Amino acid sequence: MNSPPGEFGLRGQNLRPSRREVNAKRMSQAMASGNSAFQRSPLAPGLYLVATPIGAARDITLRALDILASADVLAAEDTRTLRHLMEIHGIPLGDRPLVACHDHNEAQVSPRILKAITEGKSIAYASEAGTPMVSDPGFPLARAVIAEGLSVTAAPGPSAALCALTVAGLPTDRFLFAGFAPSQKSARRTFLQGLAPIEATLVLYESPKRINQILEDCCDILGEGRKIALCRELTKRFEEVIRGTVAEVRQAIAERDLKGEIVLVIGRGEKAASDAATIEAALDRALEQMTVKDAASAVAEAFDLPRREVYQMALTRGKT
Ligand code: SAM
């Protein structure tokens, strides 16, 4: 962004004229034919968090298109992606600013967006795909806008988490979205230990590069019989859902080099039976991989026991 601090430059001016012309032509054609999917109307000042497609470009609501067509300022995690989406739907950017706002500059850009809202502007924010703030930027910005007593509105729509939950075939009455597991092995195993006893369906995002490792950890920590659904490339051409136990899903992908985007949906855990021998065995297993404190926390959570009691037990098992 080259505009002076506190202001938004007219990013539309940077567009090559040919693209602007193309957009304007598309817009006027759509308007003329009465087929435009969106309506332009002035928006009240505030931040509009707009969900965008996770694969199929047509998975966007009419209201989201209206907001993208009408907002005074557009902000996006990836400006090229948003611009492309708007082109697909025939929405011209015109002379409106299109501002990059991502994990690395959100703190710097947020005050400028706040200032624009206090000056009466409407700002539409889209992350690269899906719903902003769901394992995506937007939270510091939304929190700052709320803290100033300004308006925050959502244009709800796609999110890979809900899309996966919908097709996984696992209970949806109670679920926990856990985002991405840590990439480092021991941290990932601790993370899974914490999730293991939760009596809710779990939803995790994962990279195809780490899918084999996390399934191996799921096998060790959640048990090979736990139900799981691996949901890949949702809403895209090669959408695939592999359902089964952890062991079955591991086997199904063992010989494959999985690519694309993946959500793991994991069936609910159960609080373990708390006889002394079972607790001690779990504690010994946890102590092999964790500090006394972490092991005590994980086991206390798993068996629904007071943490201090389990910590004392861990100390007496000869570890410090
Ligand atoms: N904000 C997005 C949302 O609402 O779903 C998520 C953004 S996060 C950076 C990207 C991760 O979401 C991917 O690594 C993958 O785990 C998941 N994801 C996104 N699109 C997906 C798709 N079409 N199919 C499966 N998983 C997807």
Short mmCIF file of C-alpha atoms and ligand atoms in Angstrom, two decimals:
data_model
loop_
_atom_site.label_atom_id
_atom_site.label_comp_id
_atom_site.label_asym_id
_atom_site.label_seq_id
_atom_site.Cartn_x
_atom_site.Cartn_y
_atom_site.Cartn_z
CA MET A 1 0.00 0.00 0.00
CA ASN A 2 1.55 3.26 -1.09
CA SER A 3 -1.08 5.64 0.26
CA PRO A 4 -0.22 7.99 3.15
CA PRO A 5 -0.76 6.65 6.67
CA GLY A 6 -4.36 6.87 7.77
CA GLU A 7 -5.73 6.88 4.27
CA PHE A 8 -6.51 4.34 1.62
CA GLY A 9 -5.16 4.92 -1.84
CA LEU A 10 -7.40 4.46 -4.83
CA ARG A 11 -6.15 0.99 -5.67
CA GLY A 12 -8.40 0.87 -8.67
CA GLN A 13 -6.02 3.34 -10.32
CA ASN A 14 -3.35 0.67 -10.36
CA LEU A 15 -5.47 -1.65 -12.45
CA ARG A 16 -4.48 -1.94 -16.03
CA PRO A 17 -7.14 -0.08 -18.04
CA SER A 18 -7.95 -3.20 -19.99
CA ARG A 19 -9.05 -5.04 -16.84
CA ARG A 20 -11.14 -2.11 -15.67
CA GLU A 21 -12.72 -1.94 -19.06
CA VAL A 22 -13.44 -5.64 -18.97
CA ASN A 23 -15.03 -5.30 -15.55
CA ALA A 24 -17.07 -2.28 -16.52
CA LYS A 25 -18.24 -4.05 -19.65
CA ARG A 26 -19.23 -7.16 -17.72
CA MET A 27 -21.06 -5.05 -15.19
CA SER A 28 -22.96 -3.06 -17.77
CA GLN A 29 -23.78 -6.23 -19.70
CA ALA A 30 -25.07 -7.89 -16.57
CA MET A 31 -27.05 -4.83 -15.56
CA ALA A 32 -28.45 -4.41 -19.06
CA SER A 33 -29.60 -8.00 -19.21
CA GLY A 34 -31.11 -7.71 -15.74
CA ASN A 35 -29.11 -10.79 -14.76
CA SER A 36 -26.68 -9.32 -12.28
CA ALA A 37 -26.64 -11.48 -9.18
CA PHE A 38 -25.78 -8.58 -6.91
CA GLN A 39 -27.42 -5.35 -5.91
CA ARG A 40 -25.57 -2.20 -5.11
CA SER A 41 -26.87 -0.09 -2.24
CA PRO A 42 -25.23 2.16 0.33
CA LEU A 43 -24.05 0.28 3.42
CA ALA A 44 -24.07 1.59 6.98
CA PRO A 45 -20.57 2.32 8.31
CA GLY A 46 -18.87 -0.71 9.81
CA LEU A 47 -16.85 -3.84 9.19
CA TYR A 48 -18.48 -6.53 7.07
CA LEU A 49 -16.83 -9.96 7.44
CA VAL A 50 -17.56 -11.76 4.21
CA ALA A 51 -17.31 -15.55 3.83
CA THR A 52 -16.03 -16.61 0.42
CA PRO A 53 -15.94 -19.99 -1.39
CA ILE A 54 -13.64 -22.82 -0.27
CA GLY A 55 -13.56 -24.30 -3.75
CA ALA A 56 -16.59 -23.79 -5.97
CA ALA A 57 -16.71 -20.12 -6.93
CA ARG A 58 -20.51 -20.12 -6.98
CA ASP A 59 -20.62 -21.00 -3.27
CA ILE A 60 -21.13 -17.40 -2.27
CA THR A 61 -24.27 -15.80 -0.97
CA LEU A 62 -26.14 -13.07 -2.80
CA ARG A 63 -25.73 -10.84 0.23
CA ALA A 64 -21.96 -11.39 0.19
CA LEU A 65 -21.94 -10.27 -3.45
CA ASP A 66 -24.08 -7.23 -2.57
CA ILE A 67 -21.60 -6.27 0.14
CA LEU A 68 -18.58 -6.75 -2.14
CA ALA A 69 -20.32 -4.62 -4.77
CA SER A 70 -21.33 -1.89 -2.32
CA ALA A 71 -18.63 -1.48 0.34
CA ASP A 72 -16.61 1.74 0.22
CA VAL A 73 -13.36 -0.10 0.95
CA LEU A 74 -12.44 -3.73 0.30
CA ALA A 75 -9.89 -5.47 2.48
CA ALA A 76 -8.58 -8.96 1.89
CA GLU A 77 -6.05 -11.47 3.16
CA ASP A 78 -5.10 -12.00 -0.48
CA THR A 79 -6.10 -9.13 -2.74
CA ARG A 80 -5.54 -11.15 -5.91
CA THR A 81 -7.91 -13.89 -4.79
CA LEU A 82 -10.64 -11.41 -3.90
CA ARG A 83 -10.16 -9.52 -7.12
CA HIS A 84 -10.43 -12.76 -9.06
CA LEU A 85 -13.61 -13.75 -7.21
CA MET A 86 -15.15 -10.37 -7.94
CA GLU A 87 -14.24 -10.72 -11.60
CA ILE A 88 -15.91 -14.13 -11.76
CA HIS A 89 -19.09 -12.60 -10.40
CA GLY A 90 -18.85 -9.47 -12.56
CA ILE A 91 -18.38 -7.10 -9.63
CA PRO A 92 -16.28 -4.09 -10.60
CA LEU A 93 -13.75 -2.75 -8.15
CA GLY A 94 -13.93 0.65 -9.80
CA ASP A 95 -11.97 3.29 -7.90
CA ARG A 96 -12.51 1.67 -4.52
CA PRO A 97 -9.43 0.88 -2.46
CA LEU A 98 -8.49 -2.80 -2.14
CA VAL A 99 -6.31 -3.20 0.93
CA ALA A 100 -4.18 -6.18 1.92
CA CYS A 101 -4.83 -7.22 5.53
CA HIS A 102 -3.18 -10.44 6.63
CA ASP A 103 -1.40 -12.00 9.62
CA HIS A 104 1.77 -9.99 8.97
CA ASN A 105 0.26 -6.50 8.68
CA GLU A 106 -3.09 -6.70 10.49
CA ALA A 107 -1.78 -4.64 13.43
CA GLN A 108 -0.65 -1.84 11.10
CA VAL A 109 -3.71 -1.85 8.84
CA SER A 110 -6.38 -2.13 11.57
CA PRO A 111 -6.07 1.51 12.80
CA ARG A 112 -6.55 2.74 9.25
CA ILE A 113 -9.65 0.62 8.82
CA LEU A 114 -10.97 1.88 12.17
CA LYS A 115 -10.38 5.46 11.07
CA ALA A 116 -12.24 4.85 7.81
CA ILE A 117 -15.23 3.40 9.69
CA THR A 118 -15.35 6.37 12.09
CA GLU A 119 -15.38 8.58 8.97
CA GLY A 120 -18.54 6.78 7.86
CA LYS A 121 -17.07 4.16 5.51
CA SER A 122 -18.19 0.57 5.06
CA ILE A 123 -15.35 -1.99 4.87
CA ALA A 124 -15.78 -5.51 3.49
CA TYR A 125 -13.15 -7.99 4.69
CA ALA A 126 -12.56 -11.41 3.11
CA SER A 127 -9.92 -13.96 4.02
CA GLU A 128 -8.34 -16.09 1.32
CA ALA A 129 -11.11 -18.68 1.47
CA GLY A 130 -14.02 -19.58 3.70
CA THR A 131 -14.95 -17.65 6.80
CA PRO A 132 -12.59 -14.97 8.12
CA MET A 133 -11.14 -15.78 11.55
CA VAL A 134 -11.70 -19.54 11.18
CA SER A 135 -7.97 -20.45 11.14
CA ASP A 136 -7.62 -17.23 9.17
CA PRO A 137 -6.87 -13.58 9.90
CA GLY A 138 -9.49 -11.05 10.95
CA PHE A 139 -9.74 -11.48 14.72
CA PRO A 140 -7.49 -8.56 15.80
CA LEU A 141 -9.30 -6.33 13.32
CA ALA A 142 -12.80 -7.37 14.45
CA ARG A 143 -11.80 -7.07 18.12
CA ALA A 144 -10.44 -3.56 17.56
CA VAL A 145 -13.62 -2.50 15.74
CA ILE A 146 -15.80 -3.92 18.53
CA ALA A 147 -13.63 -2.25 21.20
CA GLU A 148 -14.28 1.12 19.53
CA GLY A 149 -18.01 0.49 19.74
CA LEU A 150 -18.27 0.33 15.94
CA SER A 151 -20.41 -2.07 13.96
CA VAL A 152 -19.24 -5.58 12.96
CA THR A 153 -21.51 -7.62 10.71
CA ALA A 154 -21.02 -11.04 9.12
CA ALA A 155 -22.05 -12.20 5.69
CA PRO A 156 -22.00 -15.90 6.64
CA GLY A 157 -21.19 -18.60 4.15
CA PRO A 158 -18.74 -21.40 3.46
CA SER A 159 -16.33 -22.82 5.98
CA ALA A 160 -14.42 -26.06 5.48
CA ALA A 161 -15.11 -27.07 9.11
CA LEU A 162 -18.89 -27.04 8.76
CA CYS A 163 -18.75 -28.43 5.25
CA ALA A 164 -16.71 -31.42 6.51
CA LEU A 165 -18.97 -31.93 9.50
CA THR A 166 -21.91 -32.05 7.14
CA VAL A 167 -20.51 -34.90 5.06
CA ALA A 168 -18.49 -36.82 7.67
CA GLY A 169 -21.34 -39.01 8.91
CA LEU A 170 -20.41 -38.37 12.55
CA PRO A 171 -22.62 -36.82 15.24
CA THR A 172 -23.13 -33.09 14.82
CA ASP A 173 -25.05 -32.33 18.01
CA ARG A 174 -21.85 -31.31 19.80
CA PHE A 175 -18.55 -30.56 18.09
CA LEU A 176 -15.27 -28.84 18.80
CA PHE A 177 -13.27 -27.04 16.16
CA ALA A 178 -9.59 -27.37 17.05
CA GLY A 179 -7.94 -25.68 14.05
CA PHE A 180 -4.53 -26.97 12.94
CA ALA A 181 -2.60 -29.39 15.17
CA PRO A 182 0.98 -28.30 15.93
CA SER A 183 3.43 -29.47 13.28
CA GLN A 184 6.04 -30.57 15.80
CA LYS A 185 5.51 -34.20 16.81
CA SER A 186 5.63 -33.96 20.61
CA ALA A 187 3.47 -30.82 20.66
CA ARG A 188 1.00 -32.53 18.33
CA ARG A 189 0.78 -35.56 20.59
CA THR A 190 0.18 -33.37 23.64
CA PHE A 191 -2.50 -31.53 21.67
CA LEU A 192 -4.22 -34.83 20.82
CA GLN A 193 -3.93 -36.03 24.44
CA GLY A 194 -5.88 -32.93 25.45
CA LEU A 195 -8.56 -33.55 22.83
CA ALA A 196 -8.83 -37.32 23.40
CA PRO A 197 -11.40 -37.35 26.20
CA ILE A 198 -13.61 -34.57 24.91
CA GLU A 199 -17.13 -35.83 24.47
CA ALA A 200 -17.73 -34.06 21.20
CA THR A 201 -16.97 -34.63 17.53
CA LEU A 202 -13.61 -33.01 16.77
CA VAL A 203 -12.86 -31.01 13.62
CA LEU A 204 -9.22 -30.40 12.64
CA TYR A 205 -7.56 -28.81 9.66
CA GLU A 206 -4.48 -30.59 8.35
CA SER A 207 -1.93 -30.27 5.61
CA PRO A 208 -1.58 -33.24 3.22
CA LYS A 209 2.15 -33.22 4.07
CA ARG A 210 1.43 -34.21 7.66
CA ILE A 211 -1.62 -36.39 7.22
CA ASN A 212 0.23 -39.68 7.72
CA GLN A 213 1.95 -38.45 10.88
CA ILE A 214 -1.23 -37.15 12.48
CA LEU A 215 -3.09 -40.37 11.69
CA GLU A 216 -0.28 -42.34 13.29
CA ASP A 217 -0.55 -40.13 16.39
CA CYS A 218 -4.35 -40.51 16.37
CA CYS A 219 -3.86 -44.27 16.32
CA ASP A 220 -1.56 -44.17 19.37
CA ILE A 221 -3.43 -41.57 21.36
CA LEU A 222 -7.10 -41.82 20.38
CA GLY A 223 -6.99 -45.52 19.60
CA GLU A 224 -7.13 -47.27 16.25
CA GLY A 225 -10.85 -47.98 16.60
CA ARG A 226 -11.90 -44.35 16.91
CA LYS A 227 -14.20 -43.24 14.08
CA ILE A 228 -12.81 -40.66 11.70
CA ALA A 229 -13.60 -39.02 8.36
CA LEU A 230 -10.89 -37.61 6.13
CA CYS A 231 -12.56 -34.92 3.99
CA ARG A 232 -10.49 -33.72 1.07
CA GLU A 233 -10.95 -31.05 -1.60
CA LEU A 234 -14.48 -30.24 -0.44
CA THR A 235 -16.74 -28.61 -3.04
CA LYS A 236 -14.02 -29.13 -5.68
CA ARG A 237 -13.82 -31.48 -8.61
CA PHE A 238 -11.94 -34.21 -6.76
CA GLU A 239 -13.88 -34.01 -3.51
CA GLU A 240 -13.40 -37.16 -1.47
CA VAL A 241 -14.52 -38.38 1.94
CA ILE A 242 -12.86 -41.45 3.46
CA ARG A 243 -14.80 -42.73 6.46
CA GLY A 244 -13.87 -45.49 8.88
CA THR A 245 -11.85 -46.18 11.99
CA VAL A 246 -8.47 -44.50 12.36
CA ALA A 247 -6.81 -47.79 11.37
CA GLU A 248 -9.02 -48.18 8.28
CA VAL A 249 -8.46 -44.63 7.07
CA ARG A 250 -4.71 -45.00 7.63
CA GLN A 251 -4.71 -48.14 5.57
CA ALA A 252 -6.84 -46.57 2.84
CA ILE A 253 -4.32 -43.79 2.26
CA ALA A 254 -1.13 -45.73 3.05
CA GLU A 255 -0.16 -46.19 -0.60
CA ARG A 256 -1.33 -42.79 -1.74
CA ASP A 257 0.36 -39.43 -2.01
CA LEU A 258 -2.55 -37.27 -0.90
CA LYS A 259 -2.73 -33.75 -2.24
CA GLY A 260 -5.12 -30.88 -1.70
CA GLU A 261 -6.87 -29.50 1.34
CA ILE A 262 -7.96 -31.73 4.18
CA VAL A 263 -10.27 -31.62 7.17
CA LEU A 264 -10.26 -34.44 9.71
CA VAL A 265 -13.48 -35.10 11.57
CA ILE A 266 -13.01 -37.39 14.57
CA GLY A 267 -15.75 -39.18 16.48
CA ARG A 268 -16.33 -38.28 20.10
CA GLY A 269 -14.23 -39.51 22.97
CA GLU A 270 -15.45 -40.98 26.19
CA LYS A 271 -14.29 -40.24 29.69
CA ALA A 272 -12.24 -43.30 30.57
CA ALA A 273 -13.18 -45.62 33.43
CA SER A 274 -11.24 -44.47 36.44
CA ASP A 275 -9.96 -47.61 38.18
CA ALA A 276 -6.52 -47.11 39.70
CA ALA A 277 -4.66 -49.50 37.38
CA THR A 278 -6.04 -47.79 34.25
CA ILE A 279 -5.13 -44.34 35.54
CA GLU A 280 -1.61 -45.43 36.46
CA ALA A 281 -1.09 -47.04 33.06
CA ALA A 282 -2.27 -43.86 31.31
CA LEU A 283 -0.03 -41.79 33.52
CA ASP A 284 3.00 -43.96 32.73
CA ARG A 285 2.30 -43.63 29.01
CA ALA A 286 1.91 -39.87 29.31
CA LEU A 287 5.10 -39.55 31.37
CA GLU A 288 7.06 -41.21 28.61
CA GLN A 289 6.30 -38.26 26.34
CA MET A 290 5.57 -35.28 28.58
CA THR A 291 6.68 -33.37 31.62
CA VAL A 292 5.08 -34.35 34.94
CA LYS A 293 2.90 -31.26 34.83
CA ASP A 294 1.63 -31.87 31.30
CA ALA A 295 1.14 -35.58 31.91
CA ALA A 296 -0.85 -34.88 35.08
CA SER A 297 -3.02 -32.33 33.24
CA ALA A 298 -3.71 -34.66 30.32
CA VAL A 299 -4.57 -37.63 32.55
CA ALA A 300 -6.65 -35.51 34.93
CA GLU A 301 -8.63 -34.24 31.95
CA ALA A 302 -8.98 -37.71 30.46
CA PHE A 303 -10.32 -39.25 33.67
CA ASP A 304 -12.13 -36.19 34.98
CA LEU A 305 -10.00 -36.14 38.15
CA PRO A 306 -8.54 -33.27 40.23
CA ARG A 307 -5.25 -32.22 38.65
CA ARG A 308 -3.43 -31.89 42.00
CA GLU A 309 -4.29 -35.47 42.92
CA VAL A 310 -2.96 -36.80 39.61
CA TYR A 311 0.14 -34.61 39.91
CA GLN A 312 0.92 -36.18 43.31
CA MET A 313 0.40 -39.62 41.79
CA ALA A 314 2.77 -38.73 38.93
CA LEU A 315 5.46 -37.62 41.39
CA THR A 316 5.24 -40.92 43.28
CA ARG A 317 5.80 -42.79 40.02
CA GLY A 318 9.41 -41.73 40.21
CA LYS A 319 9.45 -38.85 37.70
CA THR A 320 10.20 -35.24 38.40
N1 SAM B 1 -11.18 -19.83 6.78
C1 SAM B 1 -11.24 -21.15 6.20
C2 SAM B 1 -12.56 -21.80 6.57
O1 SAM B 1 -13.49 -21.10 6.95
O2 SAM B 1 -12.67 -22.99 6.42
C3 SAM B 1 -10.06 -22.00 6.58
C4 SAM B 1 -8.74 -21.41 6.25
S1 SAM B 1 -7.39 -22.41 6.71
C5 SAM B 1 -6.04 -21.33 6.42
C6 SAM B 1 -7.18 -23.51 5.37
C7 SAM B 1 -7.48 -24.96 5.76
O3 SAM B 1 -8.88 -25.19 5.70
C8 SAM B 1 -6.89 -25.97 4.81
O4 SAM B 1 -5.54 -26.27 5.15
C9 SAM B 1 -7.77 -27.17 5.01
O5 SAM B 1 -7.43 -27.87 6.19
C10 SAM B 1 -9.13 -26.48 5.21
N2 SAM B 1 -9.81 -26.34 3.92
C11 SAM B 1 -10.02 -25.20 3.23
N3 SAM B 1 -10.69 -25.47 2.09
C12 SAM B 1 -10.90 -26.79 2.06
C13 SAM B 1 -11.51 -27.69 1.13
N4 SAM B 1 -12.05 -27.24 0.00
N5 SAM B 1 -11.54 -28.99 1.43
C14 SAM B 1 -11.00 -29.46 2.58
N6 SAM B 1 -10.40 -28.67 3.47
C15 SAM B 1 -10.35 -27.36 3.23
#
